[in-house]
CSV table of C-alpha atoms in Angstrom, one decimal:
chain,number,residue,atom,x,y,z
A,587,MET,CA,59.9,-39.3,-66.2
A,588,GLN,CA,57.1,-39.5,-68.4
A,589,LEU,CA,55.4,-41.8,-65.8
A,590,SER,CA,53.6,-40.8,-62.6
A,591,PHE,CA,54.4,-42.2,-59.4
A,592,THR,CA,53.5,-41.6,-55.6
A,593,ALA,CA,56.1,-41.1,-52.8
A,594,GLN,CA,54.9,-44.4,-51.5
A,595,GLN,CA,55.4,-46.2,-54.9
A,596,ILE,CA,58.8,-44.7,-55.2
A,597,ALA,CA,59.8,-45.7,-51.4
A,598,ASP,CA,58.6,-49.2,-51.9
A,599,PHE,CA,60.6,-49.7,-55.0
A,600,LEU,CA,63.7,-48.2,-53.2
A,601,LYS,CA,63.0,-49.8,-49.8
A,602,GLY,CA,62.9,-46.4,-48.4
A,603,THR,CA,61.1,-44.5,-45.7
A,604,ILE,CA,58.9,-41.5,-46.2
A,605,GLU,CA,58.8,-38.1,-44.2
A,606,GLY,CA,55.7,-36.2,-45.6
A,607,ASP,CA,52.8,-37.0,-47.7
A,608,PRO,CA,53.0,-40.7,-49.1
A,609,ASN,CA,50.4,-39.8,-51.7
A,610,ILE,CA,52.1,-37.0,-53.5
A,611,GLN,CA,52.8,-37.5,-57.1
A,612,VAL,CA,55.9,-36.8,-59.5
A,613,SER,CA,56.3,-37.3,-63.3
A,614,ASN,CA,59.5,-35.7,-63.9
A,615,PHE,CA,63.1,-35.3,-62.5
A,616,SER,CA,64.9,-32.0,-61.6
A,617,LYS,CA,68.0,-30.8,-59.9
A,618,ILE,CA,67.5,-29.8,-56.5
A,619,GLU,CA,68.5,-26.2,-57.0
A,620,GLU,CA,65.9,-26.0,-59.9
A,621,GLY,CA,63.1,-28.1,-58.5
A,622,LYS,CA,59.8,-27.7,-59.8
A,623,PRO,CA,56.4,-29.0,-58.4
A,624,GLY,CA,55.5,-32.3,-59.6
A,625,SER,CA,59.2,-33.4,-59.9
A,626,LEU,CA,61.7,-35.7,-57.9
A,627,SER,CA,65.2,-34.6,-56.9
A,628,PHE,CA,67.8,-35.9,-54.7
A,629,LEU,CA,70.4,-34.6,-52.1
A,630,ALA,CA,73.7,-36.5,-52.2
A,631,ASN,CA,76.5,-33.8,-52.1
A,632,PRO,CA,76.6,-31.9,-48.9
A,633,LYS,CA,77.4,-28.6,-51.0
A,634,TYR,CA,73.8,-28.5,-52.1
A,635,THR,CA,72.3,-29.1,-48.5
A,636,ASN,CA,70.9,-25.1,-48.5
A,637,TYR,CA,68.8,-25.9,-51.4
A,638,ILE,CA,66.7,-28.6,-49.8
A,639,TYR,CA,65.1,-25.9,-47.7
A,640,SER,CA,64.1,-23.8,-50.6
A,641,THR,CA,63.6,-26.3,-53.4
A,642,ASP,CA,60.2,-26.6,-55.2
A,643,ALA,CA,60.5,-30.3,-55.8
A,644,SER,CA,57.6,-32.4,-54.6
A,645,ILE,CA,59.8,-35.2,-53.5
A,646,VAL,CA,63.6,-35.5,-52.6
A,647,LEU,CA,65.7,-38.5,-52.1
A,648,VAL,CA,68.1,-38.1,-49.1
A,649,ASN,CA,70.5,-40.5,-47.4
A,650,ASN,CA,69.4,-42.1,-44.2
A,651,ASP,CA,71.8,-40.0,-42.2
A,652,PHE,CA,70.5,-36.6,-43.4
A,653,VAL,CA,69.4,-34.3,-40.5
A,654,ALA,CA,67.4,-31.3,-41.3
A,655,GLU,CA,68.5,-28.1,-39.6
A,656,LYS,CA,64.9,-26.4,-40.3
A,657,PRO,CA,61.6,-27.4,-41.9
A,658,VAL,CA,61.6,-28.9,-45.4
A,659,LYS,CA,58.5,-28.4,-47.4
A,660,ALA,CA,59.2,-31.3,-49.8
A,661,THR,CA,58.2,-34.9,-49.0
A,662,LEU,CA,61.6,-36.8,-48.1
A,663,ILE,CA,62.3,-40.5,-49.0
A,664,ARG,CA,65.2,-41.6,-46.9
A,665,VAL,CA,67.4,-44.6,-48.6
A,666,PHE,CA,70.8,-45.8,-48.1
A,667,ASN,CA,72.3,-44.1,-50.9
A,668,ALA,CA,70.3,-41.2,-52.6
A,669,TYR,CA,72.5,-41.2,-55.8
A,670,ALA,CA,72.4,-44.8,-56.2
A,671,GLY,CA,68.5,-44.6,-55.7
A,672,LEU,CA,68.1,-42.0,-58.2
A,673,ALA,CA,70.1,-44.2,-60.8
A,674,MET,CA,67.7,-47.1,-60.0
A,675,LEU,CA,64.6,-44.8,-60.8
A,676,LEU,CA,66.3,-43.5,-63.9
A,677,ASP,CA,67.0,-46.9,-65.2
A,678,MET,CA,63.5,-48.1,-64.4
A,679,VAL,CA,62.0,-45.1,-66.4
A,680,GLU,CA,64.4,-45.9,-69.3
A,681,LYS,CA,63.6,-49.6,-69.2
A,682,SER,CA,59.9,-48.6,-69.5
A,683,LYS,CA,60.3,-46.7,-72.8
A,684,PRO,CA,59.1,-48.7,-75.8
A,685,LYS,CA,62.1,-50.1,-77.8
A,686,LYS,CA,62.3,-50.1,-81.5
A,687,LYS,CA,62.4,-53.3,-83.6
A,688,GLY,CA,62.6,-54.5,-86.9
A,689,ILE,CA,64.5,-53.4,-90.1
A,690,GLU,CA,63.9,-50.0,-91.5
A,691,PRO,CA,64.1,-49.6,-95.3
A,692,MET,CA,67.4,-48.2,-96.8
A,693,SER,CA,69.6,-50.4,-94.6
A,694,PHE,CA,71.9,-52.9,-96.0
A,695,ILE,CA,72.1,-56.4,-94.2
A,696,ALA,CA,74.4,-58.8,-96.1
A,697,ASP,CA,72.7,-62.3,-96.7
A,698,SER,CA,75.1,-64.2,-94.3
A,699,VAL,CA,74.4,-62.2,-91.5
A,700,LYS,CA,72.8,-63.8,-88.4
A,701,LEU,CA,70.2,-61.5,-86.6
A,702,GLY,CA,68.7,-62.6,-83.2
A,703,SER,CA,65.3,-61.9,-82.1
A,704,ASP,CA,63.7,-58.4,-81.7
A,705,VAL,CA,66.9,-56.7,-83.3
A,706,TYR,CA,66.3,-53.0,-84.6
A,707,VAL,CA,68.4,-52.0,-87.6
A,708,GLY,CA,67.9,-48.4,-88.7
A,709,ALA,CA,67.9,-46.7,-91.9
A,710,PHE,CA,71.1,-46.5,-93.8
A,711,ALA,CA,73.0,-49.0,-91.1
A,712,TYR,CA,75.3,-51.4,-93.1
A,713,ILE,CA,76.0,-55.0,-91.5
A,714,GLY,CA,78.6,-56.7,-93.4
A,715,GLU,CA,79.1,-60.5,-94.3
A,716,LYS,CA,79.1,-63.2,-91.7
A,717,ALA,CA,78.5,-60.7,-88.8
A,718,THR,CA,76.3,-61.9,-85.9
A,719,ILE,CA,73.9,-59.7,-83.9
A,720,GLY,CA,72.4,-60.8,-80.7
A,721,ASP,CA,68.8,-60.6,-79.5
A,722,ASN,CA,67.3,-57.3,-78.6
A,723,THR,CA,70.3,-55.3,-79.8
A,724,LEU,CA,69.6,-52.0,-81.3
A,725,VAL,CA,71.6,-50.8,-84.3
A,726,HIS,CA,70.6,-47.2,-85.0
A,727,PRO,CA,70.8,-45.4,-88.3
A,728,GLN,CA,74.2,-44.9,-90.0
A,729,VAL,CA,76.0,-47.5,-88.1
A,730,TYR,CA,78.6,-49.5,-89.8
A,731,ILE,CA,79.4,-53.1,-88.7
A,732,GLY,CA,82.1,-54.8,-90.6
A,733,GLU,CA,82.4,-58.2,-92.0
A,734,GLY,CA,82.8,-61.0,-89.3
A,735,CYS,CA,81.8,-58.8,-86.3
A,736,THR,CA,79.9,-60.2,-83.4
A,737,ILE,CA,77.6,-58.0,-81.3
A,738,GLY,CA,76.0,-59.4,-78.2
A,739,GLU,CA,72.6,-59.3,-76.7
A,740,ASN,CA,70.9,-56.2,-75.4
A,741,THR,CA,73.6,-53.8,-76.9
A,742,ILE,CA,72.9,-50.4,-78.1
A,743,LEU,CA,74.9,-48.9,-81.2
A,744,TYR,CA,73.9,-45.3,-81.2
A,745,PRO,CA,74.0,-43.4,-84.7
A,746,GLY,CA,77.3,-43.1,-86.5
A,747,VAL,CA,79.3,-45.8,-84.7
A,748,LYS,CA,81.6,-47.6,-86.8
A,749,ILE,CA,82.9,-51.0,-86.0
A,750,TYR,CA,85.6,-52.4,-88.2
A,751,PRO,CA,85.7,-56.0,-89.4
A,752,GLY,CA,86.3,-58.8,-87.1
A,753,CYS,CA,85.7,-57.1,-83.8
A,754,LYS,CA,83.7,-58.4,-81.0
A,755,ILE,CA,81.2,-56.6,-78.9
A,756,GLY,CA,79.7,-58.3,-75.8
A,757,ASN,CA,76.3,-58.1,-74.2
A,758,ASN,CA,74.6,-55.1,-72.5
A,759,CYS,CA,77.1,-52.7,-74.1
A,760,ILE,CA,76.3,-49.2,-75.0
A,761,ILE,CA,78.5,-47.3,-77.8
A,762,HIS,CA,77.7,-43.7,-78.2
A,763,SER,CA,77.5,-41.7,-81.5
A,764,GLY,CA,80.8,-41.3,-83.4
A,765,ALA,CA,82.6,-44.0,-81.5
A,766,VAL,CA,85.1,-46.0,-83.7
A,767,ILE,CA,86.0,-49.6,-83.0
A,768,GLY,CA,89.0,-51.3,-84.5
A,769,SER,CA,90.5,-48.5,-86.5
A,770,ASP,CA,94.1,-49.2,-87.4
A,771,GLY,CA,96.8,-48.8,-84.6
A,772,PHE,CA,99.5,-46.1,-85.3
A,773,GLY,CA,102.2,-48.5,-86.1
A,774,PHE,CA,104.9,-47.3,-88.5
A,775,ALA,CA,108.7,-48.4,-88.9
A,776,PRO,CA,111.1,-45.9,-90.1
A,777,GLU,CA,113.0,-46.7,-93.3
A,778,GLY,CA,115.3,-44.1,-94.0
A,779,ASP,CA,113.3,-40.6,-94.5
A,780,ILE,CA,110.0,-42.3,-94.6
A,781,TYR,CA,107.8,-44.4,-92.2
A,782,LYS,CA,106.5,-47.8,-93.5
A,783,LYS,CA,103.1,-48.7,-92.3
A,784,ILE,CA,102.8,-51.9,-90.1
A,785,PRO,CA,99.8,-53.7,-91.0
A,786,GLN,CA,97.4,-54.0,-87.9
A,787,MET,CA,96.2,-57.6,-88.1
A,788,GLY,CA,94.5,-57.9,-84.7
A,789,ILE,CA,91.0,-57.1,-83.4
A,790,VAL,CA,89.3,-55.2,-80.6
A,791,ILE,CA,87.4,-57.3,-78.0
A,792,ILE,CA,84.9,-55.5,-76.0
A,793,GLU,CA,83.3,-57.6,-73.0
A,794,ASP,CA,79.9,-57.3,-71.5
A,795,ASP,CA,78.4,-54.4,-69.8
A,796,VAL,CA,81.0,-51.8,-71.1
A,797,GLU,CA,79.9,-48.2,-72.1
A,798,ILE,CA,81.8,-46.2,-74.6
A,799,GLY,CA,81.3,-42.5,-74.9
A,800,ALA,CA,80.9,-40.4,-78.1
A,801,ASN,CA,84.0,-40.0,-80.5
A,802,THR,CA,86.1,-42.3,-78.6
A,803,THR,CA,88.3,-44.5,-80.7
A,804,ILE,CA,89.8,-47.9,-79.8
A,805,ASP,CA,92.4,-49.1,-82.2
A,806,ARG,CA,92.7,-52.7,-83.1
A,807,ALA,CA,95.9,-54.7,-82.1
A,808,VAL,CA,98.9,-55.3,-84.2
A,809,MET,CA,98.1,-58.9,-83.6
A,810,ASP,CA,95.9,-60.6,-81.0
A,811,ALA,CA,93.4,-58.0,-79.6
A,812,THR,CA,93.0,-54.7,-77.9
A,813,ILE,CA,90.7,-55.7,-75.0
A,814,ILE,CA,88.2,-53.8,-72.9
A,815,ARG,CA,87.1,-55.9,-69.9
A,816,HIS,CA,83.8,-56.2,-68.5
A,817,GLY,CA,82.1,-53.3,-66.6
A,818,VAL,CA,84.5,-50.6,-68.1
A,819,LYS,CA,83.1,-47.1,-68.5
A,820,LEU,CA,84.9,-44.7,-70.9
A,821,ASP,CA,83.8,-41.1,-71.3
A,822,ASN,CA,83.8,-39.0,-74.7
A,823,LEU,CA,86.8,-38.3,-76.8
A,824,ILE,CA,89.2,-41.1,-75.2
A,825,GLN,CA,92.0,-42.7,-77.3
A,826,VAL,CA,92.8,-46.4,-76.7
A,827,ALA,CA,95.9,-47.5,-78.8
A,828,HIS,CA,96.6,-50.9,-80.2
A,829,ASN,CA,97.3,-53.8,-77.8
A,830,VAL,CA,96.0,-52.0,-74.9
A,831,GLU,CA,94.3,-54.0,-72.2
A,832,VAL,CA,92.0,-52.1,-69.8
A,833,GLY,CA,90.9,-54.1,-66.6
A,834,ALA,CA,87.3,-54.7,-65.4
A,835,ASN,CA,85.4,-52.1,-63.9
A,836,THR,CA,87.7,-49.3,-64.6
A,837,VAL,CA,86.4,-45.8,-65.4
A,838,MET,CA,88.0,-43.0,-67.4
A,839,ALA,CA,86.9,-39.3,-68.0
A,840,ALA,CA,87.1,-37.5,-71.2
A,841,GLN,CA,90.3,-36.9,-73.4
A,842,VAL,CA,92.2,-39.6,-71.7
A,843,GLY,CA,94.9,-41.0,-74.1
A,844,ILE,CA,96.5,-44.6,-73.7
A,845,SER,CA,99.6,-45.5,-75.7
A,846,GLY,CA,100.2,-48.9,-77.3
A,847,SER,CA,100.6,-52.1,-75.2
A,848,THR,CA,99.7,-50.4,-71.8
A,849,LYS,CA,97.8,-52.6,-69.3
A,850,VAL,CA,95.5,-50.7,-67.0
A,851,GLY,CA,94.2,-52.7,-64.0
A,852,GLU,CA,90.9,-53.3,-62.5
A,853,HIS,CA,88.7,-50.6,-60.6
A,854,CYS,CA,90.9,-47.8,-61.7
A,855,MET,CA,89.9,-44.2,-61.7
A,856,ILE,CA,91.4,-42.2,-64.3
A,857,GLY,CA,90.7,-38.2,-64.6
A,858,GLY,CA,90.3,-36.2,-67.6
A,859,GLN,CA,93.3,-35.6,-70.0
A,860,VAL,CA,95.4,-38.0,-68.4
A,861,GLY,CA,98.2,-39.4,-70.7
A,862,LEU,CA,99.5,-42.9,-70.3
A,863,GLY,CA,102.9,-43.7,-71.9
A,864,GLY,CA,103.3,-47.0,-73.9
A,865,HIS,CA,104.3,-50.5,-72.5
A,866,ILE,CA,103.6,-49.7,-68.9
A,867,THR,CA,101.4,-51.3,-66.3
A,868,ILE,CA,98.8,-49.5,-64.1
A,869,GLY,CA,98.0,-51.5,-60.9
A,870,ASN,CA,94.4,-52.4,-59.7
A,871,ASN,CA,92.5,-49.6,-57.9
A,872,ALA,CA,94.9,-46.8,-59.1
A,873,ASN,CA,93.6,-43.5,-58.8
A,874,ILE,CA,95.1,-41.0,-61.4
A,875,GLY,CA,94.3,-37.2,-61.1
A,876,ALA,CA,93.2,-35.0,-64.1
A,877,GLN,CA,96.0,-34.1,-66.6
A,878,ALA,CA,98.5,-36.5,-64.9
A,879,GLY,CA,101.4,-37.6,-67.3
A,880,ILE,CA,102.3,-41.5,-66.6
A,881,ILE,CA,105.6,-42.6,-68.1
A,882,SER,CA,106.3,-45.5,-65.8
A,883,ASN,CA,104.5,-48.5,-64.0
A,884,ILE,CA,102.0,-47.5,-61.4
A,885,LYS,CA,101.6,-49.9,-58.3
A,886,GLU,CA,98.2,-51.1,-57.0
A,887,ASN,CA,96.2,-48.5,-55.0
A,888,ALA,CA,98.4,-45.7,-55.9
A,889,GLN,CA,97.0,-42.1,-55.9
A,890,ILE,CA,99.0,-39.8,-58.1
A,891,LEU,CA,98.6,-36.7,-59.9
A,892,GLY,CA,100.9,-34.1,-61.8
A,893,SER,CA,103.2,-34.5,-65.1
A,894,PRO,CA,105.2,-36.3,-64.8
A,895,ALA,CA,102.7,-37.8,-62.1
A,896,ILE,CA,103.9,-38.0,-58.5
A,897,PRO,CA,102.1,-39.2,-55.3
A,898,VAL,CA,99.0,-37.1,-54.6
A,899,LYS,CA,100.4,-35.8,-51.3
A,900,ASP,CA,103.7,-34.8,-52.8
A,901,PHE,CA,101.8,-32.9,-55.5
A,902,PHE,CA,99.9,-31.0,-53.1
A,903,ARG,CA,102.7,-30.0,-51.1
A,904,SER,CA,104.7,-29.1,-54.2
A,905,SER,CA,101.6,-27.2,-55.5
A,906,ILE,CA,101.9,-24.9,-52.4
A,907,VAL,CA,105.5,-24.0,-53.4
A,908,PHE,CA,105.0,-23.4,-57.1
A,909,PRO,CA,103.6,-19.8,-56.8
A,910,LYS,CA,106.5,-18.9,-54.4
A,911,LEU,CA,109.3,-20.3,-56.8
A,912,PRO,CA,110.1,-16.8,-58.4
A,913,ASP,CA,110.5,-15.3,-55.0
A,914,MET,CA,112.7,-18.3,-53.8
A,915,TYR,CA,114.6,-17.9,-56.9
A,916,ARG,CA,115.4,-14.3,-56.2
A,917,GLN,CA,116.1,-15.1,-52.5
A,918,LEU,CA,118.5,-17.8,-53.6
A,919,ALA,CA,120.3,-15.5,-56.0
A,920,GLN,CA,120.7,-13.0,-53.3
A,921,LEU,CA,122.0,-15.4,-50.8
A,922,GLU,CA,124.5,-16.7,-53.3
A,923,LYS,CA,125.6,-13.2,-53.9
A,924,GLU,CA,126.0,-12.6,-50.2
A,925,ILE,CA,127.8,-15.8,-49.6
A,926,GLN,CA,130.2,-14.9,-52.3
A,927,GLN,CA,130.8,-11.4,-50.9
A,928,LEU,CA,131.6,-13.1,-47.7
A,929,LYS,CA,133.9,-15.5,-49.1
A,930,ASP,CA,135.8,-12.7,-51.0
A,931,GLU,CA,136.1,-10.7,-47.6
A,932,GLN,CA,137.3,-13.7,-45.8
A,933,ASN,CA,140.0,-14.3,-48.6
A,934,LYS,CA,141.3,-10.7,-48.4
A,935,GLN,CA,141.4,-11.0,-44.6
A,936,SER,CA,143.5,-14.4,-44.9
A,937,LYS,CA,146.0,-12.8,-47.3
């Protein structure tokens, strides 16, 4: 935490209520199962409830409806949502850290670049001609920003981010190390025995409040734009192909792959290693389980799983049958044999 707060100060900030010592202080965070004196922890998942009775954390955030079944030595702060409360505290501490400003030596900034106020550009960063960088944006070392790019205000580009020419990044975005924005889409036309590259003339547009994980790649469009709408959160190692559009406030876990020209709706939740085929539409509020393979359109509010993906309830019913398939196959073969024997005997009798 790097700062020291009393339980009373934390409760006031979160609009919570205290059970225990309001003057006890914490200066760090810890997991409830590894709680240490002087640290703050939280209980949001019922699976961890048993740890609240043994944790050494000084303060624990709990939901308002938590009922202790035996004494708790930690001071409790009851809030509407313990996990959201923790997020608010972490955000407050993060924002309290001093931010870098200024231009470090050994960086390159073209003469035609427009820099906002209080911008930070780290060593060995490269910012190309006619790029625009908004106020309070942090461009860490070894970032590449191509010609004509636009980066909004209060955005963070971590070391090694690469943004190809012409791409647009909004305000309050976070792009983690190794992410590549605007690389060529995978477009090739067969000509006899070879594949002819199709020039990718579009750009990538990333709207406000988007976070993009490490080593994620978002390809530029063949024409027009690949678009990541506001509030989207992408995990590490995700591939977004050309001309894809991801709707507002959708979240995706690691290793998702989205093929070209697919449209993903708003408020979708997509699990790890999901594969989305090309030229399909995923409806708003869809929930797609890990490793699902999607080859056709998905309706709004759908919950699906499997490869090819099917409704979640059908998948779970099927998963119960999967281990029994070898025995069922043997039983079926035996039944077929017995039926054939009965038919043979019936034919003999009829003759």
